[in-house]
Coordinates of C-alpha atoms (C1' of nucleotides) in Angstrom, one line a residue:
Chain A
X1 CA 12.9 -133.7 235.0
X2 CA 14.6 -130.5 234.7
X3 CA 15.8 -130.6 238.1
X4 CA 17.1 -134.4 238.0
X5 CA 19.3 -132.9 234.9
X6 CA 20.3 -130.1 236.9
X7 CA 21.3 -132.1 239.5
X8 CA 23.9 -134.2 237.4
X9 CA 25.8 -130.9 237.0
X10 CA 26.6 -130.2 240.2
X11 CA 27.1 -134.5 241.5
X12 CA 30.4 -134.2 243.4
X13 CA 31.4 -137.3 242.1
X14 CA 31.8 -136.2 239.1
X15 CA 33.5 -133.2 240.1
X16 CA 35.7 -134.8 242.5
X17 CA 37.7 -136.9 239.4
X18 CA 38.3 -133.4 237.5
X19 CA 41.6 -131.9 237.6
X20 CA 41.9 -128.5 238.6
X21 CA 44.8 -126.5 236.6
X22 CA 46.9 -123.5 236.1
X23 CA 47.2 -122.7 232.9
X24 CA 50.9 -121.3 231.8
X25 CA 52.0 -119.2 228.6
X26 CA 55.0 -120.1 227.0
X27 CA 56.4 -118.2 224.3
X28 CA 58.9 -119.0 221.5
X29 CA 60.6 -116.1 220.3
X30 CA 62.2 -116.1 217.4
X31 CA 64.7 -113.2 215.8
X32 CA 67.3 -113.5 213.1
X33 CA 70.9 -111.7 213.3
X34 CA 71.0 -110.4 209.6
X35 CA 74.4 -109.5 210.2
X36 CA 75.5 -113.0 211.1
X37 CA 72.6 -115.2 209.6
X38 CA 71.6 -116.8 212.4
X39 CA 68.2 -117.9 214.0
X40 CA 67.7 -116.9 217.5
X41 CA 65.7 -117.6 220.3
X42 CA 64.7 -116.0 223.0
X43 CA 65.4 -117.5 226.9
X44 CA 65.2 -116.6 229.9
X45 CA 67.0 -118.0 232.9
X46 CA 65.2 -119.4 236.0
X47 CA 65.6 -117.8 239.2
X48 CA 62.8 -119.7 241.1
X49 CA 62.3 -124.0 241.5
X50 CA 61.1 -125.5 240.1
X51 CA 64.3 -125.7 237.4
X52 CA 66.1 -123.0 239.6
X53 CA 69.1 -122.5 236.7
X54 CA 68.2 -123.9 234.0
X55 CA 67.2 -121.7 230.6
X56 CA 63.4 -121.4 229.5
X57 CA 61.1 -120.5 227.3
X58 CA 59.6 -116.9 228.8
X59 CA 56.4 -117.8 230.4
X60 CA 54.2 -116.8 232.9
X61 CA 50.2 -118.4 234.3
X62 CA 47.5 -116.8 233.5
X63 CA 46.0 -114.6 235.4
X64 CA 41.9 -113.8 236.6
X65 CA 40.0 -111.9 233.8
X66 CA 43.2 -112.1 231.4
X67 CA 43.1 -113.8 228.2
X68 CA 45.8 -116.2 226.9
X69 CA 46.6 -114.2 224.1
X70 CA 46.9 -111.3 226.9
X71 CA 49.1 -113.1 229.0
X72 CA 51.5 -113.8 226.2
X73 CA 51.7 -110.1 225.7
X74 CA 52.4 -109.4 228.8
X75 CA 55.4 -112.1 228.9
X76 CA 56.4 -110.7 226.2
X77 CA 56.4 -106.7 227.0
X78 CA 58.4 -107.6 230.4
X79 CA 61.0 -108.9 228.1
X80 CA 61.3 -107.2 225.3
X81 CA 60.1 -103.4 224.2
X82 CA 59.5 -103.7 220.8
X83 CA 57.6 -102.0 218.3
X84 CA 56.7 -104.7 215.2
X85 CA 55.9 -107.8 216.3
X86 CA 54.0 -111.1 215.1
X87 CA 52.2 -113.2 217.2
X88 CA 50.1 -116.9 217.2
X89 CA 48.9 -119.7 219.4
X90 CA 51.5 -123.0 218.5
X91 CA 49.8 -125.6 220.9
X92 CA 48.7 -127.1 223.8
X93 CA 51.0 -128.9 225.8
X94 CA 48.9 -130.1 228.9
X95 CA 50.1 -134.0 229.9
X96 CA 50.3 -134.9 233.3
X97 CA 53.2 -134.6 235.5
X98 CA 55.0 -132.6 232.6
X99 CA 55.4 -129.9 235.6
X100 CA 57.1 -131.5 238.9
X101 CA 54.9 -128.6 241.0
X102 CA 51.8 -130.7 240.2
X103 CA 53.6 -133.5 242.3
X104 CA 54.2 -131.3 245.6
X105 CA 50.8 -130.1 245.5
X106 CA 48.4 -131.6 248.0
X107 CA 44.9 -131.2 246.0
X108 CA 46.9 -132.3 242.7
X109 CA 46.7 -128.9 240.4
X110 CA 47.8 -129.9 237.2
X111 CA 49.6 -127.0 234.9
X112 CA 49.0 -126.7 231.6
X113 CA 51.0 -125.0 228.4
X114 CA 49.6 -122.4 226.1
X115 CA 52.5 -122.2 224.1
X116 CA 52.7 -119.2 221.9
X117 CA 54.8 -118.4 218.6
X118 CA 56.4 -115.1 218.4
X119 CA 58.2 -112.8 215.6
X120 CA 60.5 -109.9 216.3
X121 CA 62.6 -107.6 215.0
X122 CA 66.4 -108.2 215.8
X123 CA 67.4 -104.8 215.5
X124 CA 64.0 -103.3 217.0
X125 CA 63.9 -105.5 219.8
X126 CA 65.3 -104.1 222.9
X127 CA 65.8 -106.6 225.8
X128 CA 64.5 -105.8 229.0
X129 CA 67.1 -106.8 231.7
X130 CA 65.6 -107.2 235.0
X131 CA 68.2 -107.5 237.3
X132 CA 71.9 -108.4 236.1
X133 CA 71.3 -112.3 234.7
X134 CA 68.7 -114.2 232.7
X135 CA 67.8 -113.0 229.6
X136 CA 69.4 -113.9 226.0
X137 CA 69.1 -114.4 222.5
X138 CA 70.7 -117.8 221.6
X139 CA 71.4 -119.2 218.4
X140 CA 69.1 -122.1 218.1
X141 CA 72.1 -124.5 217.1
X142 CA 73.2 -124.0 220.6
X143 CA 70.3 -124.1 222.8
X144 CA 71.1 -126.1 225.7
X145 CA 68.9 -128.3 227.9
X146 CA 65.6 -126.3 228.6
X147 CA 63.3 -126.6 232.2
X148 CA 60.6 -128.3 232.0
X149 CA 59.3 -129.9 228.6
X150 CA 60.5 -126.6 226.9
X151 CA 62.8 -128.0 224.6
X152 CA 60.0 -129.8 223.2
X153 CA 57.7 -127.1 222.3
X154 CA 60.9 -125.2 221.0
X155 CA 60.9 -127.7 218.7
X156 CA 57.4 -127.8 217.8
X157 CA 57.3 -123.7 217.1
X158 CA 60.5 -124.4 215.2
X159 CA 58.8 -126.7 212.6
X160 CA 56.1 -123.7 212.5
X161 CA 58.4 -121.2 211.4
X162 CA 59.4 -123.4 208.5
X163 CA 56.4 -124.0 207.2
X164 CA 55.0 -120.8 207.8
X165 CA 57.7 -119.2 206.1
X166 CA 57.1 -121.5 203.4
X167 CA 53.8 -120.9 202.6
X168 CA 53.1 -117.1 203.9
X169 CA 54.8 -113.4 203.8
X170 CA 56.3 -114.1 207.7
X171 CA 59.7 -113.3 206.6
X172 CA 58.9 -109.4 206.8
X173 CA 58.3 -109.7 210.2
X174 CA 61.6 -110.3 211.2
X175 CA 63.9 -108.6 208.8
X176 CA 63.7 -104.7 209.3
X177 CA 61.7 -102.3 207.3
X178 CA 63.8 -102.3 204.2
X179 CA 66.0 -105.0 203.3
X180 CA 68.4 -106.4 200.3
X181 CA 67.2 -109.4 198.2
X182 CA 70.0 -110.9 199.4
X183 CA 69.4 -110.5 203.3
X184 CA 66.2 -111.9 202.4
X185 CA 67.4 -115.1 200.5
X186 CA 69.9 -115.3 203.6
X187 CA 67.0 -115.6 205.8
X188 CA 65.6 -118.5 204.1
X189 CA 68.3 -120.2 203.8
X190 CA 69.8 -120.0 207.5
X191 CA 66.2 -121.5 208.4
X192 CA 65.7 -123.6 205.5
X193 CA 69.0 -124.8 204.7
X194 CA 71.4 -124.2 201.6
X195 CA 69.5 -125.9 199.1
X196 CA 66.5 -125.0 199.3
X197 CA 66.4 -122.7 195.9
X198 CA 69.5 -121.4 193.8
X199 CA 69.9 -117.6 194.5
X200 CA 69.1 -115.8 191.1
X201 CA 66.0 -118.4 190.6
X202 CA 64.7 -117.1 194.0
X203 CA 65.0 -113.3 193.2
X204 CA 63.1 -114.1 189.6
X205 CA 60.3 -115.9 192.0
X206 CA 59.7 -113.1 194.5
X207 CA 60.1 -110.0 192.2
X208 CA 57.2 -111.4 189.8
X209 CA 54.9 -112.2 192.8
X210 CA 54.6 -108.4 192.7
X211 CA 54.7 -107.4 196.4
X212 CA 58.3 -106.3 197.2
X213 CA 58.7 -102.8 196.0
X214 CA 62.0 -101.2 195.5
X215 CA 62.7 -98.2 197.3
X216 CA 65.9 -96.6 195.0
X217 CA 68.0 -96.7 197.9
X218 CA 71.2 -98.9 197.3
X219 CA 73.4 -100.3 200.0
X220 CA 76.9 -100.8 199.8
X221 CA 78.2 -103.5 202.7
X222 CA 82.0 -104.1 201.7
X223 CA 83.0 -105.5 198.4
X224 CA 80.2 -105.7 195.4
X225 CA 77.5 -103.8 193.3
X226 CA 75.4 -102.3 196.0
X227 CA 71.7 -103.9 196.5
X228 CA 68.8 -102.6 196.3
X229 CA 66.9 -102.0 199.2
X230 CA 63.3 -103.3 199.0
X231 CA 60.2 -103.0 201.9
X232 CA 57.2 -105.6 201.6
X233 CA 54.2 -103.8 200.4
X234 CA 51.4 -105.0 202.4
X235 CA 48.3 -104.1 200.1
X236 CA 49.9 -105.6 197.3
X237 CA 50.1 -108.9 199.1
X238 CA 46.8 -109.0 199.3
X239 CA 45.8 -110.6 196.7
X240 CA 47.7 -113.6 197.1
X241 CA 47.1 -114.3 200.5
X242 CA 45.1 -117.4 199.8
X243 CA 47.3 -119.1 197.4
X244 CA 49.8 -121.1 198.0
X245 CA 53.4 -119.5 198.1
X246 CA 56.0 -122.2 198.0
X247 CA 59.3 -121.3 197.7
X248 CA 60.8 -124.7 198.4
Chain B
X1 CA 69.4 -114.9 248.2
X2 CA 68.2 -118.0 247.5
X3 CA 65.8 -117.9 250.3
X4 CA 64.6 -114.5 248.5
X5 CA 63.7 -116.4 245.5
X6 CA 62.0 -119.0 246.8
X7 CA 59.7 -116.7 248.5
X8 CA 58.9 -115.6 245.5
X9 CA 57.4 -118.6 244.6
X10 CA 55.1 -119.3 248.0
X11 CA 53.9 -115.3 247.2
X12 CA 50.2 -115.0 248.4
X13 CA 49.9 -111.6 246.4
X14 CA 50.9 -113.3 243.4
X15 CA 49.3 -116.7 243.7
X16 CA 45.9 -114.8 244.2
X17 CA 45.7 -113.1 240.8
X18 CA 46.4 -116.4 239.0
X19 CA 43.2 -118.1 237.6
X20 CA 42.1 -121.4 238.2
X21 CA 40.9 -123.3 235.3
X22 CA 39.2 -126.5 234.5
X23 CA 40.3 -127.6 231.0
X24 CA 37.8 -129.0 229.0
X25 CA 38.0 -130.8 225.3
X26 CA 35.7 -130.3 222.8
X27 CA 36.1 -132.6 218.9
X28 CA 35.0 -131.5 216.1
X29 CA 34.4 -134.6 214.4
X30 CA 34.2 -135.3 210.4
X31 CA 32.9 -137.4 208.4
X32 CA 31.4 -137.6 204.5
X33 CA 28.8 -139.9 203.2
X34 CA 30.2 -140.5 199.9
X35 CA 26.6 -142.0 198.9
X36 CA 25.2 -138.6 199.1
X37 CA 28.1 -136.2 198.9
X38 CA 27.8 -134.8 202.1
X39 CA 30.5 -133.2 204.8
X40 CA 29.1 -134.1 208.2
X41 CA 29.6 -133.1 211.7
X42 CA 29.2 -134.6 214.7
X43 CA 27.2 -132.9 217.2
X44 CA 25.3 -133.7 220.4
X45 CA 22.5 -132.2 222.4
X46 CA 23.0 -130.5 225.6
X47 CA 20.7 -131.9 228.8
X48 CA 22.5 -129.6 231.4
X49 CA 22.4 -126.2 231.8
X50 CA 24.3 -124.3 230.6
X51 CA 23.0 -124.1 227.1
X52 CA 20.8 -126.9 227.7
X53 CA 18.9 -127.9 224.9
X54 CA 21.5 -126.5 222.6
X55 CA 23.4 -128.4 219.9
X56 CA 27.1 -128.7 221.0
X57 CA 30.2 -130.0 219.6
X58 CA 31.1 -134.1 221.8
X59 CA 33.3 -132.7 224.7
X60 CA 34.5 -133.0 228.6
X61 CA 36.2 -131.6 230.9
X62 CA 39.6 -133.4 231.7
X63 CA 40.2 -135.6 235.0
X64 CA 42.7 -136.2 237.3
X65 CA 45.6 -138.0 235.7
X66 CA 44.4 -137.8 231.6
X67 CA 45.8 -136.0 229.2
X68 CA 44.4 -133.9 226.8
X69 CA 44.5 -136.4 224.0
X70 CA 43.4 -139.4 226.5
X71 CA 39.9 -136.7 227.3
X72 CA 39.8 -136.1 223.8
X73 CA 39.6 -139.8 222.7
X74 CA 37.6 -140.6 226.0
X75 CA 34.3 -138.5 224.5
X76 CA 35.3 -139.9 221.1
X77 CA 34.5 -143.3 222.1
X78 CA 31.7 -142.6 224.2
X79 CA 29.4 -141.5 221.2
X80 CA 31.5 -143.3 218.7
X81 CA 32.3 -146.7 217.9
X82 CA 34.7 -146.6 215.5
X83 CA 37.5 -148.6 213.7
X84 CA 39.5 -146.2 211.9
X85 CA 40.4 -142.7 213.6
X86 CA 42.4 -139.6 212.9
X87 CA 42.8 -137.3 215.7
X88 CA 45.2 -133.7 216.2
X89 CA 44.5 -130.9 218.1
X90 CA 43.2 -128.1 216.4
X91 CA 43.2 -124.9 219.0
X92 CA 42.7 -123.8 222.7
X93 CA 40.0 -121.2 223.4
X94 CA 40.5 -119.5 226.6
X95 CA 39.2 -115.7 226.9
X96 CA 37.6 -115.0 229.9
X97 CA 34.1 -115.4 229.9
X98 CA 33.5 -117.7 227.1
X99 CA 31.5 -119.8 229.6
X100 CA 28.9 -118.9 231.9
X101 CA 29.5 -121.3 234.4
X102 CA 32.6 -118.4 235.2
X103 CA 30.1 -116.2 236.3
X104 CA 28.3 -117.9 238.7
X105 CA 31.5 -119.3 240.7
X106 CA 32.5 -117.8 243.3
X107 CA 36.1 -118.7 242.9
X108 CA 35.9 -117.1 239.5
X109 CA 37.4 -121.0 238.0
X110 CA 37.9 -120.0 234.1
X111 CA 36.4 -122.5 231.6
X112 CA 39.3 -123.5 229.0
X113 CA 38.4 -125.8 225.5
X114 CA 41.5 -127.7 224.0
X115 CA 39.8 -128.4 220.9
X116 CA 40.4 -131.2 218.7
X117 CA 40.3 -132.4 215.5
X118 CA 38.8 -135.9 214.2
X119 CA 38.0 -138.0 211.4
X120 CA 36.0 -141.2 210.8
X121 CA 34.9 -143.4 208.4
X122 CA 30.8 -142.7 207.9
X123 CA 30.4 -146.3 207.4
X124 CA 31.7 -147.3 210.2
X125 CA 31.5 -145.5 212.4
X126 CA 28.0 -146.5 215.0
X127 CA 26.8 -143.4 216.9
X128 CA 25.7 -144.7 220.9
X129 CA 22.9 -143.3 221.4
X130 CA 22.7 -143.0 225.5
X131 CA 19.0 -142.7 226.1
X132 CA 17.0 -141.7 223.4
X133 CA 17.9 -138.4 222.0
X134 CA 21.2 -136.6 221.1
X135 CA 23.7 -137.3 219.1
X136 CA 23.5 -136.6 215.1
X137 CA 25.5 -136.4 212.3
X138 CA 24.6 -132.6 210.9
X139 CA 25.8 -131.8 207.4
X140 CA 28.2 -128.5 207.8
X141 CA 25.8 -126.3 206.1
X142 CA 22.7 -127.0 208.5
X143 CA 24.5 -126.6 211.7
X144 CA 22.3 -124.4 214.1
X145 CA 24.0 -122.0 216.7
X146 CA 25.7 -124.0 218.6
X147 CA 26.8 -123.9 222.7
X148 CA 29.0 -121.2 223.8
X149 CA 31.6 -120.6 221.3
X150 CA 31.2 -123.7 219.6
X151 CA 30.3 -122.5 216.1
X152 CA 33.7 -120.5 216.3
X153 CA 35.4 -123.5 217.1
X154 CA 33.9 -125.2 214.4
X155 CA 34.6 -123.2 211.8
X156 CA 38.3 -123.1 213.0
X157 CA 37.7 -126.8 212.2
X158 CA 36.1 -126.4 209.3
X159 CA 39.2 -124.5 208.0
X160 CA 42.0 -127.0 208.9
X161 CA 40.1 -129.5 207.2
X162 CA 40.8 -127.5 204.0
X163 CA 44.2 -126.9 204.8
X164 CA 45.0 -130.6 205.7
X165 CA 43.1 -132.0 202.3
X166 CA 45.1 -130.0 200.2
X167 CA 48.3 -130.9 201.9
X168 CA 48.3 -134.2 203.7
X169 CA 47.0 -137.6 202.6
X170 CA 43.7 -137.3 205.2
X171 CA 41.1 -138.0 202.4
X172 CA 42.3 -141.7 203.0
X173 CA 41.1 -141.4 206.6
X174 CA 37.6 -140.3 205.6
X175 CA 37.0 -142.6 202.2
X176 CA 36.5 -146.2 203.0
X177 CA 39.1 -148.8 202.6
X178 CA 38.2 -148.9 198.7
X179 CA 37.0 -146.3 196.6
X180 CA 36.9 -144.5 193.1
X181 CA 38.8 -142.1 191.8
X182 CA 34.9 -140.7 191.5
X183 CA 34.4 -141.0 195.4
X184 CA 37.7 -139.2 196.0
X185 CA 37.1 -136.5 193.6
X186 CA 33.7 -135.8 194.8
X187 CA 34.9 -135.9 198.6
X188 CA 37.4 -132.4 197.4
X189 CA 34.5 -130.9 195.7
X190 CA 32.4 -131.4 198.6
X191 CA 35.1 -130.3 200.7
X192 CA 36.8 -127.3 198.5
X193 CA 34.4 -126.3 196.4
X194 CA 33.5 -127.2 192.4
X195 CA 36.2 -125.2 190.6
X196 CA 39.1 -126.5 192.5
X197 CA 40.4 -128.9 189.9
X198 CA 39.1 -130.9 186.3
X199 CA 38.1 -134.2 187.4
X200 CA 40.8 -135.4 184.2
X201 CA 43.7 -133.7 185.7
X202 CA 42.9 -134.6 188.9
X203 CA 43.1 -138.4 188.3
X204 CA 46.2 -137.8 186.8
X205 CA 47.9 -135.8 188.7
X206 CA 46.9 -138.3 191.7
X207 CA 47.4 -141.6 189.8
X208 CA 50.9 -140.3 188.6
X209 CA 52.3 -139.9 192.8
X210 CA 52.4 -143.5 192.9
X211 CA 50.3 -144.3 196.5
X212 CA 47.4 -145.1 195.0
X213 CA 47.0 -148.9 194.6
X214 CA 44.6 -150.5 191.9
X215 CA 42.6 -153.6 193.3
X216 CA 41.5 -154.5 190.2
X217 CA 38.2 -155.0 191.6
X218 CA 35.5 -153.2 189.2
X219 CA 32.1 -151.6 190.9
X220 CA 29.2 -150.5 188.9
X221 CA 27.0 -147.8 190.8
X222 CA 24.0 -146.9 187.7
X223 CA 24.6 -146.5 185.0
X224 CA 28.0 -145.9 183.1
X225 CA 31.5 -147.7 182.6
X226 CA 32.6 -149.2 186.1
X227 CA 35.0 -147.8 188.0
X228 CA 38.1 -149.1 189.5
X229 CA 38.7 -149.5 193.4
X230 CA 41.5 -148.3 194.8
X231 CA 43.3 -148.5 197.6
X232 CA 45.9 -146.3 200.0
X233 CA 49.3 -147.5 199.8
X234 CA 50.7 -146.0 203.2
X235 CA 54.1 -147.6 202.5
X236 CA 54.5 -146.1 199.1
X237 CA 53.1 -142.5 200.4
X238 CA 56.0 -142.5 203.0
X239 CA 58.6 -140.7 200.1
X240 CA 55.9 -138.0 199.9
X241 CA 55.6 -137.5 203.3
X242 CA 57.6 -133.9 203.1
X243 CA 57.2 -132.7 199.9
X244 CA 54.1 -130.3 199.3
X245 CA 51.2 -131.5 198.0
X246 CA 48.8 -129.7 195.9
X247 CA 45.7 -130.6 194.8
X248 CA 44.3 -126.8 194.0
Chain C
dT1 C1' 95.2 -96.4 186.9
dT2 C1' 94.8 -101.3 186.1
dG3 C1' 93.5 -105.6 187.1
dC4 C1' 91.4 -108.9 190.5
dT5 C1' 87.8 -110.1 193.6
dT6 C1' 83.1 -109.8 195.2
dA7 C1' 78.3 -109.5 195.1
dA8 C1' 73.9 -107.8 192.6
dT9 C1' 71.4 -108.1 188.7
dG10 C1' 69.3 -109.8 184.5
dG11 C1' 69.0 -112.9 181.6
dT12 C1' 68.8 -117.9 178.5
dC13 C1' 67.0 -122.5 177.8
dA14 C1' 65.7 -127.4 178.2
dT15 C1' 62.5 -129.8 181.0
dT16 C1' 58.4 -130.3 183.7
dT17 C1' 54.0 -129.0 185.2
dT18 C1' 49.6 -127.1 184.7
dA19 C1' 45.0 -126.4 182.7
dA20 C1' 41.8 -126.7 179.3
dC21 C1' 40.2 -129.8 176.2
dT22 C1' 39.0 -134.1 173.2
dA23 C1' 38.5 -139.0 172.3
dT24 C1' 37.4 -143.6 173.5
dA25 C1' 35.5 -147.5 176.4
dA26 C1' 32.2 -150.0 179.1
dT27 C1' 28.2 -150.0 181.3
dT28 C1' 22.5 -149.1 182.1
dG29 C1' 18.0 -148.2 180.3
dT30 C1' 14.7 -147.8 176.5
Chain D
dA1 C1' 20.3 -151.3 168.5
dC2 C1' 20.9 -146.8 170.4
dA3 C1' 21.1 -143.0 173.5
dA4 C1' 22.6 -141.6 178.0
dT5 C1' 26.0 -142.0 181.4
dT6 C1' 30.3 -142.4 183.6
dA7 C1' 35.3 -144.0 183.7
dT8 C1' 39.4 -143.7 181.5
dA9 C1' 43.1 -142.0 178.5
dG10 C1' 45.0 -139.1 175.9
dT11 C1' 46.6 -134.2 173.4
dT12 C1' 48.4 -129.5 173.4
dA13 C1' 49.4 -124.6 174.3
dA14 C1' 50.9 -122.0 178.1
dA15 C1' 53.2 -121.4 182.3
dA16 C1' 56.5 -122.7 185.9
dT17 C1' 60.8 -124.8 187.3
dG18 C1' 65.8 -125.4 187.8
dA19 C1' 70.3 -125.3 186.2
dC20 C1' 72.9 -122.4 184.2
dC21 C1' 75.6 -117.9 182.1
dA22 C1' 76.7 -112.8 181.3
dT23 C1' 76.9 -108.2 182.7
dT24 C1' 77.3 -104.5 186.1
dA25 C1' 79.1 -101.9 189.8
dA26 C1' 81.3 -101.7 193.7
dG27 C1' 86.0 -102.6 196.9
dC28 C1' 90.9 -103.5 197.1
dA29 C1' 95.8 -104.2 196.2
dA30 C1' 99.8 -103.7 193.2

DNA sequence: TTGCTTAATGGTCATTTTAACTATAATTGT
DNA sequence: ACAATTATAGTTAAAATGACCATTAAGCAA
């Protein structure tokens, strides 16, 4: 019996009707310009067909004995040296034909999206030119038309950052170390929209919650009282990690 | 130049560090009894090596031509019959070596699991039992150790069913067509806990959103004043779609 | 200097929501 | 008839929300 069972593992006719894949890692890399309120992501441009040209998500396939979480990493490291940075899985996009290579290719690979949701640092976050061309932070109001089924998952880690910024402290890993309450109600609102929450209600919220701690220093940026500048203290978030933090 | 590129592409030296994969999909499946108050999972015993003999969670690996969601239905339906489904996909597990088969190929083919998430009605949902032995409902809190990674995978399930009952209307897809207010309380007490909310403020709160439709129809279960059947007004729900949604 | 503009900060206050209770109604079982 | 049980329907103090307003401290131009 235990062989007969055994046997049904390796029946090459079931094996002959499973796909064989590559398996890519796509990342969407998000920054924000504090200095000109606006929501970036990162692209990279093609040099290779399929999609020679076009704009992308940065990606790369998985290598033998790497991990997916290693692999978008290491996408991520040839890009960009940078030294905070926040890092998740955002889904699996793995239809058929979504890559015309599985079309060309005689046994019928198919390849498969890992796509990954990044956080950096705008002002930490050094680019990594290889060559002259093809690397770029654009403003995500004028991202043009994306290789492959990109512009999708764009989308898709796009609706993540909203609600994660909604409902946890993801906000401090994008502005720098210290920041105004202003630049920090700027960043909302740029990826929330205008109305999300008046100004001085907002400040009230956050400064209760009990996790921003003022540092002394003030800023002065043009006209205006100077701000305070404020860094996120991590232990005293603690606490409130489970509940929910809407600021909607 | 362009010729240059496109070498780049045919590379040997890169091609051979890239893994191949098979992709496979594994459900964790819900569902309560609302007669006994109890979360339920869906699991299945293993007759192939490896982990034979092992509880696992319903999956397969995908075939030529199917999409993730089409191999995630396909297992759903071979242990299922079902009228009423909810299905999303919950997270990909990929490290290296989270399957044994890995180590026995020569090829070194990586084992990938594009998990999913699912809910059915108890009631009517009719396990298909192929052969005699295998396939059980377990309730969460008796689940053995399960086949390679699966207990991880089901906890990561076990979590977004949380998440997803405190913020989306997926109780609905659980309960039957008609229920109490009673049967919907207990299903977030069996599902968050006893102290999430008071049973009074809970009806309230629920009744006052406006999507919950009175039949008019009266059951008596035992003993006490009958309760009324509701219903799930999908139409009226639409409105809420956006906003958050709060049971806690 | 003086007055105007700008932005940060620190409130007020009516309304709504929450959370902890209490009271009443309609059944079953003795 | 009466207790036990469960559904339903309040009440009420405390807290949170949202729309405002007032003050402070800077830059800038006459």
């Amino acid at each position: 019996m235990r062989g007969k069972l055994q046997r049904k593992v390796a029946d090459p006719l079931d094996d002959d009707l499973l796909a064989d894949f590559k398996v890519g890692v796509d990342n969407v890399i998000f920054s924000v310009d504090t200095e000109q309120n606006r929501l970036l992501v990162l692209l990279v441009m093609r040099h290779e067909d399929p999609y020679m040209g076009y704009w992308s998500l940065p990606g790369t396939l998985v290598r033998q004995g790497e991990s997916l979480e290693d692999a978008a990493y290491r996408v991520l490291s040839e890009k960009i040296r940078v030294h905070n940075l926040y890092l998740e899985q955002l889904y699996t996009f793995g239809g058929p034909s979504r890559d015309p290579r599985e079309a060309k290719d005689a046994y019928g690979v198919r390849y498969l999206s890992v796509s990954h949701f990044a956080l950096v640092r705008f002002a930490e976050a050094e680019l990594i030119a290889d060559g002259v061309s093809g690397i770029a932070w654009y403003p995500l109001n004028r991202v043009p038309r994306l290789a492959f089924d990109h512009n999708e998952i764009l989308n898709y880690g796009y609706q993540r950052l909203r609600n994660k910024l909604e409902y946890s402290p993801i906000a401090f890993d994008v502005l720098p170390e210290t920041f105004t309450l202003g630049d920090l109600y700027q960043l909302y609102v740029t990826v929330l929209g205008e109305d999300f929450s008046d100004y001085s209600n907002f400040r009230a919220r956050l400064l209760k919650l009990g996790f921003l701690e003022d540092t002394g220093v003030k800023t002065s940026r043009g006209a205006g009282r100077p701000a305070s500048l404020y860094r996120f203290d991590a232990a005293a978030f603690e606490p409130c990690k489970d509940k929910p933090m809407v600021f909607i």
